Coordinates of C-alpha atoms and ligand atoms in Angstrom, one line a residue:
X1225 CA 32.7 -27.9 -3.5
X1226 CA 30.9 -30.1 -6.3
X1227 CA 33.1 -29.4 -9.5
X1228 CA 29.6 -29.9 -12.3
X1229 CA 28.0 -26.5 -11.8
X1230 CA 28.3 -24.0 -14.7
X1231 CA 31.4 -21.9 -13.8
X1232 CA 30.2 -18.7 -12.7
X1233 CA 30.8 -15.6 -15.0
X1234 CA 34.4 -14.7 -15.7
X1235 CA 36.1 -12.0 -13.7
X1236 CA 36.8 -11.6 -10.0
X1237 CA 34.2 -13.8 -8.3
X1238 CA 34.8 -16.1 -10.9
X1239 CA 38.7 -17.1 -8.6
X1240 CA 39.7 -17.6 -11.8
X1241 CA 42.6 -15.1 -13.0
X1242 CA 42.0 -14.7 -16.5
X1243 CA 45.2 -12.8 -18.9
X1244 CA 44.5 -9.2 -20.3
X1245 CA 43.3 -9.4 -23.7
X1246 CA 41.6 -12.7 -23.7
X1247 CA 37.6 -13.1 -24.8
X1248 CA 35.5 -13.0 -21.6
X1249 CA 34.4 -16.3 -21.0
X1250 CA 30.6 -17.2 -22.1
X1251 CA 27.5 -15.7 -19.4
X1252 CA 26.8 -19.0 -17.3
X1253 CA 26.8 -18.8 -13.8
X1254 CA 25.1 -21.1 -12.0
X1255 CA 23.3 -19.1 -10.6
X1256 CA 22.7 -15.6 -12.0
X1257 CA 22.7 -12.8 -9.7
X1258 CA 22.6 -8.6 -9.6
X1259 CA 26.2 -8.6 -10.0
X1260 CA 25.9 -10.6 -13.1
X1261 CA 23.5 -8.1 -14.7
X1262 CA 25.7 -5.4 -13.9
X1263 CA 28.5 -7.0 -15.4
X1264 CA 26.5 -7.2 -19.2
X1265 CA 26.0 -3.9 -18.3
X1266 CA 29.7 -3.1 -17.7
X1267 CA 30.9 -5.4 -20.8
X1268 CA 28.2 -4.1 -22.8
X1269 CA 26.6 -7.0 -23.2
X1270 CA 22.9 -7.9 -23.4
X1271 CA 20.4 -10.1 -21.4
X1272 CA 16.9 -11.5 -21.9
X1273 CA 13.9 -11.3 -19.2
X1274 CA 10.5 -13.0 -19.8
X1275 CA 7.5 -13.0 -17.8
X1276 CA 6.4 -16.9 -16.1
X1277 CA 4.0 -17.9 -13.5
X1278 CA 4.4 -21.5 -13.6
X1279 CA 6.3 -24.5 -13.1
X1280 CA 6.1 -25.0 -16.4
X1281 CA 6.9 -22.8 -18.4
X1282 CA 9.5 -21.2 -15.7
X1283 CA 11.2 -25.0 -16.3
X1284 CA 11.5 -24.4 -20.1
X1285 CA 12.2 -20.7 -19.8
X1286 CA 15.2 -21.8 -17.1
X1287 CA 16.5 -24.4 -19.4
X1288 CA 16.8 -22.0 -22.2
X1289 CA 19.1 -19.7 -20.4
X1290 CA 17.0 -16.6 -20.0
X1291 CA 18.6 -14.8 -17.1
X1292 CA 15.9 -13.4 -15.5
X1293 CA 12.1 -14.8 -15.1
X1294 CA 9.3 -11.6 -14.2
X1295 CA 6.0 -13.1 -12.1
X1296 CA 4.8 -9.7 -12.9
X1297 CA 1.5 -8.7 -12.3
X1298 CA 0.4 -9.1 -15.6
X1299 CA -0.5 -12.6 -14.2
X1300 CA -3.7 -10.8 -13.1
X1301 CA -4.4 -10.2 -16.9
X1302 CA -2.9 -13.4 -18.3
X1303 CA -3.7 -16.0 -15.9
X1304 CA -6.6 -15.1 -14.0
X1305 CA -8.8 -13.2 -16.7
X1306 CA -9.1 -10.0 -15.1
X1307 CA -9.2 -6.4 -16.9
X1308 CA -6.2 -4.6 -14.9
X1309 CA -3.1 -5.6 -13.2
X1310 CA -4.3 -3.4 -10.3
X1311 CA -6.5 -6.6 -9.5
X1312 CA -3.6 -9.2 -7.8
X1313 CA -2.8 -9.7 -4.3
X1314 CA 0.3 -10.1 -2.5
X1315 CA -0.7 -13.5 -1.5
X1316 CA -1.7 -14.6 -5.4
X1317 CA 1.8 -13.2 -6.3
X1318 CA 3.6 -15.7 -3.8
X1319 CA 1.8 -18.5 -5.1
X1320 CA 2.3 -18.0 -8.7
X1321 CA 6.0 -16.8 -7.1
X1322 CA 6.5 -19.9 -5.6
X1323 CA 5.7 -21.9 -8.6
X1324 CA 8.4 -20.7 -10.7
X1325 CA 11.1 -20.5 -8.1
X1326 CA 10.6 -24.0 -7.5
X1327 CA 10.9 -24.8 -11.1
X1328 CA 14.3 -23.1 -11.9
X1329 CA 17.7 -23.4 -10.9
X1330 CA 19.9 -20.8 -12.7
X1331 CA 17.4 -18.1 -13.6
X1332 CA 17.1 -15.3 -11.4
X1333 CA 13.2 -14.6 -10.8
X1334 CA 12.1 -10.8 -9.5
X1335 CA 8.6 -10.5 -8.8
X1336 CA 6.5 -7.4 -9.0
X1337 CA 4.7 -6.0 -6.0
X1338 CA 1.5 -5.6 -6.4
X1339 CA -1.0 -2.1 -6.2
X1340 CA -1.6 -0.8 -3.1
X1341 CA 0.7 -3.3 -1.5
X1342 CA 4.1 -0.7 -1.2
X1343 CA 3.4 2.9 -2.1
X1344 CA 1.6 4.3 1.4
X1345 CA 5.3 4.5 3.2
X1346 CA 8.5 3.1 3.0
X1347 CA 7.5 0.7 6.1
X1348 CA 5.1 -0.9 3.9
X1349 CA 7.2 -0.9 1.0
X1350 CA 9.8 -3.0 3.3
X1351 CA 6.9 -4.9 4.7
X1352 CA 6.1 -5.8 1.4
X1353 CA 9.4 -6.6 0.0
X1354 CA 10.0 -9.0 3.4
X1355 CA 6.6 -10.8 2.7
X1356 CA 7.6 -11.4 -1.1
X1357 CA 10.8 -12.7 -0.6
X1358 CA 10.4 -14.9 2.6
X1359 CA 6.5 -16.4 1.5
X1360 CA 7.9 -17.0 -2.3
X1361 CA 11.9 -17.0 -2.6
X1362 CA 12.0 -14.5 -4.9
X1363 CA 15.3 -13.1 -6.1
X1364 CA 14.8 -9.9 -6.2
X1365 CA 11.6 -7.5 -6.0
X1366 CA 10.0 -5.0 -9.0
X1367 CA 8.2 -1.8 -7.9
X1368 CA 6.5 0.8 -10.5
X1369 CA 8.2 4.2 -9.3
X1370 CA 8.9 7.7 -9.7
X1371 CA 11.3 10.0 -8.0
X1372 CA 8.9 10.6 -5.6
X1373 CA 9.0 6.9 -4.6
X1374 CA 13.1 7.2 -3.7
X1375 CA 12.5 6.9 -0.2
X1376 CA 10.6 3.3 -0.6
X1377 CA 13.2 1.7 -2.5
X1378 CA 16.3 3.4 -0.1
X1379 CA 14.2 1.5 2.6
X1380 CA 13.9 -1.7 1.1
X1381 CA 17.9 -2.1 -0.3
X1382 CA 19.0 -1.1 3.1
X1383 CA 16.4 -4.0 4.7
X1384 CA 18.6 -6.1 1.9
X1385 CA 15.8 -6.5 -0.6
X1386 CA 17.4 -6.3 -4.1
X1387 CA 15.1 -4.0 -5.9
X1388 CA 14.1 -3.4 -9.8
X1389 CA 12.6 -0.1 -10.7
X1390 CA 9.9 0.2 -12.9
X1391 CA 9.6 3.8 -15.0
X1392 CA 8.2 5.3 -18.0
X1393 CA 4.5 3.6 -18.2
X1394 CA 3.6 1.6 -15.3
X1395 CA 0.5 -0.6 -15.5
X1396 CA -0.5 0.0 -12.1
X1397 CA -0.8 3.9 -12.9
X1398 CA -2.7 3.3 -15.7
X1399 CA -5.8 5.7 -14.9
X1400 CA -3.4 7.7 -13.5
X1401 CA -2.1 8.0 -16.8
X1402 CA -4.6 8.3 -18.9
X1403 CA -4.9 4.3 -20.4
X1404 CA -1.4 3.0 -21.7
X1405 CA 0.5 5.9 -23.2
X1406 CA 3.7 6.1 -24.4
X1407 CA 5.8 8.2 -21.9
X1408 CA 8.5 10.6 -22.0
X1409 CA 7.7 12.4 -25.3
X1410 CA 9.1 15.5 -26.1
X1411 CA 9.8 17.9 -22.6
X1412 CA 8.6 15.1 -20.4
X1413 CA 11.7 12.6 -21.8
X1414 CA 13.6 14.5 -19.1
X1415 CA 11.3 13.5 -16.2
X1416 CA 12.0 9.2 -17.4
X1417 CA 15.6 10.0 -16.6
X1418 CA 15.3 12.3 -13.4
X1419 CA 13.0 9.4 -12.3
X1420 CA 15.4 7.0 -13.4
X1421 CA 18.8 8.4 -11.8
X1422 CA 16.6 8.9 -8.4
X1423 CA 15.7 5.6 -8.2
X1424 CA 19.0 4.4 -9.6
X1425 CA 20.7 6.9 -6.1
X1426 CA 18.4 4.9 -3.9
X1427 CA 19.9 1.8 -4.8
X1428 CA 17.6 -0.2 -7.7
X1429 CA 19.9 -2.7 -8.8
X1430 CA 18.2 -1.7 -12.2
X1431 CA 16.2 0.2 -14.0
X1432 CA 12.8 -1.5 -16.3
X1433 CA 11.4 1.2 -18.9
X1434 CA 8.2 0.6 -20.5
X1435 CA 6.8 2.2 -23.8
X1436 CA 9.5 5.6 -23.6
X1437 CA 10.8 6.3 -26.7
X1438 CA 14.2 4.7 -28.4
X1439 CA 15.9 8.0 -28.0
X1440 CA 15.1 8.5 -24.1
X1441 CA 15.8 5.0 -23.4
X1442 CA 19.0 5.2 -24.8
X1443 CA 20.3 8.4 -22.6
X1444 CA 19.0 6.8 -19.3
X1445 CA 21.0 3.6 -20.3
X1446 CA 23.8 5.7 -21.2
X1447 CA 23.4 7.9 -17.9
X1448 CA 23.1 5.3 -15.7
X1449 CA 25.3 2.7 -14.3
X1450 CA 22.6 0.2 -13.5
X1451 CA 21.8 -2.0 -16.1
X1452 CA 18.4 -0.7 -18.2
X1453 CA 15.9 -3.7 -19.3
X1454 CA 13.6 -2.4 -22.0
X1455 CA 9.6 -3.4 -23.0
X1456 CA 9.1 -0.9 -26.0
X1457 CA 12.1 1.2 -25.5
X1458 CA 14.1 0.0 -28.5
X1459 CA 17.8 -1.7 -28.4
X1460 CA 20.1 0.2 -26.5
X1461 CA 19.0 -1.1 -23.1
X1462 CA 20.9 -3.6 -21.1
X1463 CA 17.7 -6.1 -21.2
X1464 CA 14.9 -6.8 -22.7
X1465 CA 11.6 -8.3 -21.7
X1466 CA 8.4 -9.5 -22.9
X1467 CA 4.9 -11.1 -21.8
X1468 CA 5.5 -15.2 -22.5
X1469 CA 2.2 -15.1 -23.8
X1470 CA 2.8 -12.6 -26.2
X1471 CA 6.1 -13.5 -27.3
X1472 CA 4.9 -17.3 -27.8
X1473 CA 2.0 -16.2 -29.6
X1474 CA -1.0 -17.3 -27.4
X1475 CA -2.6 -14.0 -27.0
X1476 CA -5.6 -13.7 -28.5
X1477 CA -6.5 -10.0 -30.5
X1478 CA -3.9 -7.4 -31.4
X1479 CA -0.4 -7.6 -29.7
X1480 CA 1.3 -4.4 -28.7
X1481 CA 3.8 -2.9 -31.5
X1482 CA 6.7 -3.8 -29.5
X1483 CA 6.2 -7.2 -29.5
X1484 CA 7.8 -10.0 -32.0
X1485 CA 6.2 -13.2 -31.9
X1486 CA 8.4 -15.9 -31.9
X1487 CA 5.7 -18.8 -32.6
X1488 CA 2.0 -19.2 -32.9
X1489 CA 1.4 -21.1 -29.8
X1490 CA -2.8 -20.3 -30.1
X1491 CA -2.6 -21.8 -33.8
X1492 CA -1.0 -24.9 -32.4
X1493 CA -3.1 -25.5 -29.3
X1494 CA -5.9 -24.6 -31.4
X1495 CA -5.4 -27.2 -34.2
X1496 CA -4.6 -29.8 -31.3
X1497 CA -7.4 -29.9 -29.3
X1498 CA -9.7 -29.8 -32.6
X1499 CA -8.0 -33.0 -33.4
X1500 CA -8.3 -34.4 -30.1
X1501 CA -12.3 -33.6 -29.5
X1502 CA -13.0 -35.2 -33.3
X1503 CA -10.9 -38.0 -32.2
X1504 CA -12.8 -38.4 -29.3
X1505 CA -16.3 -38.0 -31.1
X1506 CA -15.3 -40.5 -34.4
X1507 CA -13.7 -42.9 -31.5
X1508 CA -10.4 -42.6 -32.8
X1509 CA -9.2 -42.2 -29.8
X1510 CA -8.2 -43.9 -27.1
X1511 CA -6.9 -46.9 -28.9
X1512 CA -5.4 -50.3 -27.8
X1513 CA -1.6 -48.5 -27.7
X1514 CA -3.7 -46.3 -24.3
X1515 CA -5.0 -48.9 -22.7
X1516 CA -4.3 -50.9 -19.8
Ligands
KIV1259 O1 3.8 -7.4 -15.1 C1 4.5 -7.4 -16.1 O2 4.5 -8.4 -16.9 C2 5.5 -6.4 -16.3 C3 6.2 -6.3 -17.6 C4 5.3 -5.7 -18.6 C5 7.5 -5.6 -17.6 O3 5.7 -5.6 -15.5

């Protein structure tokens, strides 16, 4: 066995015995996996998710430690310009999919399946599942769900697809909905959770709950044994995720209320390429240091 991987996480698959009483050893596995999750969810301890659908930035993102990298289908919003994540197909998610399992080595990477790919049976759901994780190499698969979707994901754990639940607002409802709504105000809080234990009975390996109030989130992290992984459902989830682009600042407009933006990335490319085109146009560049 080559002895200059990470060790894995401590505990029992770990080999390592490790006396009562001691600090756990740090999270860095080399490779991480569900049962990683659920042990930050066991120890209490937190993880971070963020969305990629490139080499790129699934490289940097890897690099950094994030646990787990999304190719959700906001790649139809972000990458390809179009008004609604209900506009991807499965075969534009296993290229972007592709892309950044390629590009990492320690990450986990779950990838979303896409509208009208799963939700007609639990046949399809499996077919869908299959197709994502043979074409791409994804880890792991995310479907937007409800109770009524228990039977899919029961399907696709027992074909051996690991499986992420998505609850609360899900994009791919979003006319459905109403337009993006916070869910699970007042009486209807009780519905995230029935949703949330259902899918959780059917085998998700976790739950994802989007735009639900702090308050909700926290009982369906409490009542569950899967780890939670938040996007505008306040701290006491497992995990939290967010849109790169939002995040890191390229997004152009308002960002949504939940987000924190950790740097202005628009700003920067912005003032970069300015200085490159008048560098062009005054001849300042190339000079004699780019030339052959
Ligand atoms: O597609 C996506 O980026 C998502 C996140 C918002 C969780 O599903």
């Amino acid at each position: 066995m080559s002895t200059d991987q990470p060790a894995p996480y401590g505990g029992a698959d770990s080999g390592a015995a490790r006396p009562s009483g001691t600090t756990p050893e740090p999270l860095t596995p080399a490779r991480v996996r569900t049962v990683h999750l659920q042990r930050c969810k066991d120890r209490g301890e937190r993880f971070s998710m963020l969305t990629s659908y490139d080499a790129m930035t699934a490289e940097i993102f890897d690099e950094t430690g994030i646990e787990v990298l999304l190719v959700g289908d906001s790649a139809a919003n972000v990458v390809l310009g179009r008004e609604s994540t209900l506009r991807i197909s499965l075969e534009e998610m296993i290229v972007f999919t592709s892309a950044v399992v390629r590009s990492v080595s320690r990450a986990m990477v779950v990838v979303d399946a896409p509208f009208g790919t799963y939700e007609a049976s639990p046949e399809q759901a499996v077919g869908c599942g299959v197709r994502l994780m043979k074409e791409s190499g994804a880890h792991a698969v995310k479907v937007e769900a409800d109770a009524s979707m228990a039977d899919h994901v029961r399907a696709m754990v027992s074909a051996g697809i690991p499986v992420m639940a998505h609850v609360g607002f899900t994009p791919q409802s979003e006319h459905a909905l109403g337009g993006y709504r916070i869910q699970g105000r007042g009486e209807s809080g009780s519905q995230v959770l029935e949703d949330a234990l259902a899918l959780e009975a059917a085998g998700a390996f976790a739950v994802l709950l989007e735009m639900v109030p702090a308050d909700v989130a926290a009982e369906v992290d409490q009542r569950l044994s899967v780890p939670t992984i938040g996007i505008g459902a306040g701290g006491a989830t497992t995990g939290q995720v967010l849109v790169w682009q939002d995040m890191l600042g390229l997004t152009s407009g308002r960002v949504p209320k939940f987000v924190r933006q950790y740097a202005d990335l628009r700003a920067t490319m912005t003032e970069a390429v300015r200085t490159y085109r008048d560098e062009v146009r005054s001849g300042e560049f190339p000079t004699d240091q780019h030339v052959y």
